[in-house]
mmCIF file of C-alpha atoms in Angstrom:
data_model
loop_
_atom_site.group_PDB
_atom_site.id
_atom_site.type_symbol
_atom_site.label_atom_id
_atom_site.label_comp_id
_atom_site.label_asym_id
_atom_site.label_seq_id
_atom_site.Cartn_x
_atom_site.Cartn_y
_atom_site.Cartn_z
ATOM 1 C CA UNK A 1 6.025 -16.670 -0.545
ATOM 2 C CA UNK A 2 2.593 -16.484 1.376
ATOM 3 C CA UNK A 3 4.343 -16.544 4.581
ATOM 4 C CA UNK A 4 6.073 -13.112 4.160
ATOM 5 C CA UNK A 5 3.576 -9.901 4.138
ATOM 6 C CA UNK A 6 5.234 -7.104 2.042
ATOM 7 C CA UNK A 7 6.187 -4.261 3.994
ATOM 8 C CA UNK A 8 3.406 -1.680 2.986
ATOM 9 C CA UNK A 9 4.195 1.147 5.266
ATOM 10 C CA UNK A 10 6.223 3.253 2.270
ATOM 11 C CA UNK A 11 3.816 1.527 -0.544
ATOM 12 C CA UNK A 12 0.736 2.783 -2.105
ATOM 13 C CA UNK A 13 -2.232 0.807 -0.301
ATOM 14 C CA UNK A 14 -5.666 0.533 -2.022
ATOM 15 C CA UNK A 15 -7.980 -1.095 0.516
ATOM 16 C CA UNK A 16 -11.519 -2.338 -0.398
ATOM 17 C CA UNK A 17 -14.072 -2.857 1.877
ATOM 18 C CA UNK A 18 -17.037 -5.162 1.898
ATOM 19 C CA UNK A 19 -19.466 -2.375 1.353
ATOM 20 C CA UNK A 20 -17.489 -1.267 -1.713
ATOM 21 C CA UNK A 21 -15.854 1.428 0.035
ATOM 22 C CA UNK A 22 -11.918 2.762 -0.723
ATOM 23 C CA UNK A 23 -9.443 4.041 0.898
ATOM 24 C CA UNK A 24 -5.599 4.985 -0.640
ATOM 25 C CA UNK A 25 -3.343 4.772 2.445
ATOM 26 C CA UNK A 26 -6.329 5.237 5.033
ATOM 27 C CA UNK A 27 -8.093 7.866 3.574
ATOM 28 C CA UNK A 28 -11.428 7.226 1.685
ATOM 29 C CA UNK A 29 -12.107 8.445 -1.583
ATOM 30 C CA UNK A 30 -15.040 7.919 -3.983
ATOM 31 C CA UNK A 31 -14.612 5.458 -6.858
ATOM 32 C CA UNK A 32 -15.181 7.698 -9.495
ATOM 33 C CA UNK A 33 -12.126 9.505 -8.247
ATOM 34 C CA UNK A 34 -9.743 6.617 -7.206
ATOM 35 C CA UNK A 35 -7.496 5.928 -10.678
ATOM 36 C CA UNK A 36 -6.571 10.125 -10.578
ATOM 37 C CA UNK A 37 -5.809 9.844 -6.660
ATOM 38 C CA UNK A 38 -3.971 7.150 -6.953
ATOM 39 C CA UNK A 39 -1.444 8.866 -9.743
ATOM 40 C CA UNK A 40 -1.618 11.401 -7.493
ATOM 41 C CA UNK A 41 -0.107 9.595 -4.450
ATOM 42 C CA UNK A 42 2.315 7.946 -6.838
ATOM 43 C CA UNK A 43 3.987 11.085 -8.206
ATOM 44 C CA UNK A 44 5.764 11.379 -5.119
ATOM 45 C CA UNK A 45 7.075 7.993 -4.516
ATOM 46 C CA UNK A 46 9.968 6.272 -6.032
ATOM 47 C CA UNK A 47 8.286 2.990 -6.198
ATOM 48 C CA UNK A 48 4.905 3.218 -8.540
ATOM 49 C CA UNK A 49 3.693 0.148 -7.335
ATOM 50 C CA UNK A 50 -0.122 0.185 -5.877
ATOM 51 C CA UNK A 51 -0.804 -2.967 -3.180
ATOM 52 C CA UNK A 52 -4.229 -3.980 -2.848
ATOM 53 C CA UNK A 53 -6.005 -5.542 0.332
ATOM 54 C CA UNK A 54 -9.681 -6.425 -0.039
ATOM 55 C CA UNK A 55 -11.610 -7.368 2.737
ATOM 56 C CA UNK A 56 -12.270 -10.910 2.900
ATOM 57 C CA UNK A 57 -16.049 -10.255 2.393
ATOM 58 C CA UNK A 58 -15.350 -8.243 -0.654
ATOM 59 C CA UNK A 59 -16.820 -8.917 -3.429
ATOM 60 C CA UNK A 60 -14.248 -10.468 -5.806
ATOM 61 C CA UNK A 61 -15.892 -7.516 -8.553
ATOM 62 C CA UNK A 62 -15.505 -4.622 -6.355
ATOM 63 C CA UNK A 63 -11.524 -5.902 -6.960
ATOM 64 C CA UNK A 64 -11.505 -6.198 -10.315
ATOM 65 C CA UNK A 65 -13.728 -3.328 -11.466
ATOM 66 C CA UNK A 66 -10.761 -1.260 -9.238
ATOM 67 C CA UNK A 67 -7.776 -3.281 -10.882
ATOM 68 C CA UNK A 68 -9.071 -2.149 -14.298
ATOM 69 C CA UNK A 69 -9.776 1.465 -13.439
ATOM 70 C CA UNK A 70 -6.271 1.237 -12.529
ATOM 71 C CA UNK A 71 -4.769 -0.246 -15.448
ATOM 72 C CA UNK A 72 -6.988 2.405 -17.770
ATOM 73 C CA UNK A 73 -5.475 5.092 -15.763
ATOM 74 C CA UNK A 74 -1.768 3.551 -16.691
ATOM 75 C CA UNK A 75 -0.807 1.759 -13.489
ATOM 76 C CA UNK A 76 0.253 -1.363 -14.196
ATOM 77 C CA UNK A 77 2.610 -2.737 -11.166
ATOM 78 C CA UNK A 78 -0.655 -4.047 -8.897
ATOM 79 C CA UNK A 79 -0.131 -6.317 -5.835
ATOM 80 C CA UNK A 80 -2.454 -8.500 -3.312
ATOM 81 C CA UNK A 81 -2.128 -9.101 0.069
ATOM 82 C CA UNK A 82 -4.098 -10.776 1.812
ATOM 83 C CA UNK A 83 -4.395 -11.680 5.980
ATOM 84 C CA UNK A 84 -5.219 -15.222 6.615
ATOM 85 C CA UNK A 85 -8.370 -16.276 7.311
ATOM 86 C CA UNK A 86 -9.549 -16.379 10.723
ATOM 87 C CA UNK A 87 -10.854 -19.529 12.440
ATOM 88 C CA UNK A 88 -14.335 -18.991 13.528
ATOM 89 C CA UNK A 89 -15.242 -21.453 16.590
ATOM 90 C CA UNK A 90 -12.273 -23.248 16.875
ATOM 91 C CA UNK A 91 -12.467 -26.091 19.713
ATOM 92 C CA UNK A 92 -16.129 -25.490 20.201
ATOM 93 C CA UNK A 93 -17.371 -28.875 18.806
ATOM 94 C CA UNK A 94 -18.871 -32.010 20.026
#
C-alpha cells in the first residue's frame, strides 16, 4: 500500500543522494565501506531488514550498484520508500 510509509525510526535506513553520497541512519559513509557498516548496524537489531530511500534525482544505478553490494554482503530483506513527488508550479499557468 503506497499510501502507508513504513515506520523507519527502529529500521536500518540506507539513503542515497543525488551526488552518489550514503548515509546508514544519518551518518555518511563511503561506498566502499557501506555492505560491512551496514552488517554492522544490523547485529544489533532484531529486525535485519535494510530500507532504502533514494533521492528522487538519484540515479536509478547509484540504487542498484548499492542493492547488489548488499546482497554480496548477505543482506537480502531490502525495502523502498519513496516520498511523493512534489508539484513544481502548481496554479501558475495561463
Amino acid at each position: 500500500n503506497s499510501a502507508e510509509k513504513p515506520e523507519t525510526q527502529d529500521q536500518t535506513v540506507l539513503a542515497i543522494t543525488a551526488d552518489r553520497r550514503y548515509f546508514i541512519n544519518s551518518v555518511q559513509v563511503p561506498k566502499s565501506d557501506l555492505a560491512r557498516r551496514v552488517q554492522e548496524v544490523l547485529e544489533s537489531k532484531s529486525q535485519k531488514i535494510v530500507i532504502i530511500k533514494a533521492d528522487d534525482d538519484a540515479e536509478y544505478g547509484a540504487v542498484m550498484e548499492a542493492m547488489d553490494d548488499l546482497r554480496t554482503a548477505g543482506i537480502e530483506d531490502l525495502g523502498l520508500i519513496t516520498d511523493p513527488k512534489r508539484q513544481q508550479g502548481a496554479g501558475g499557468g495561463k
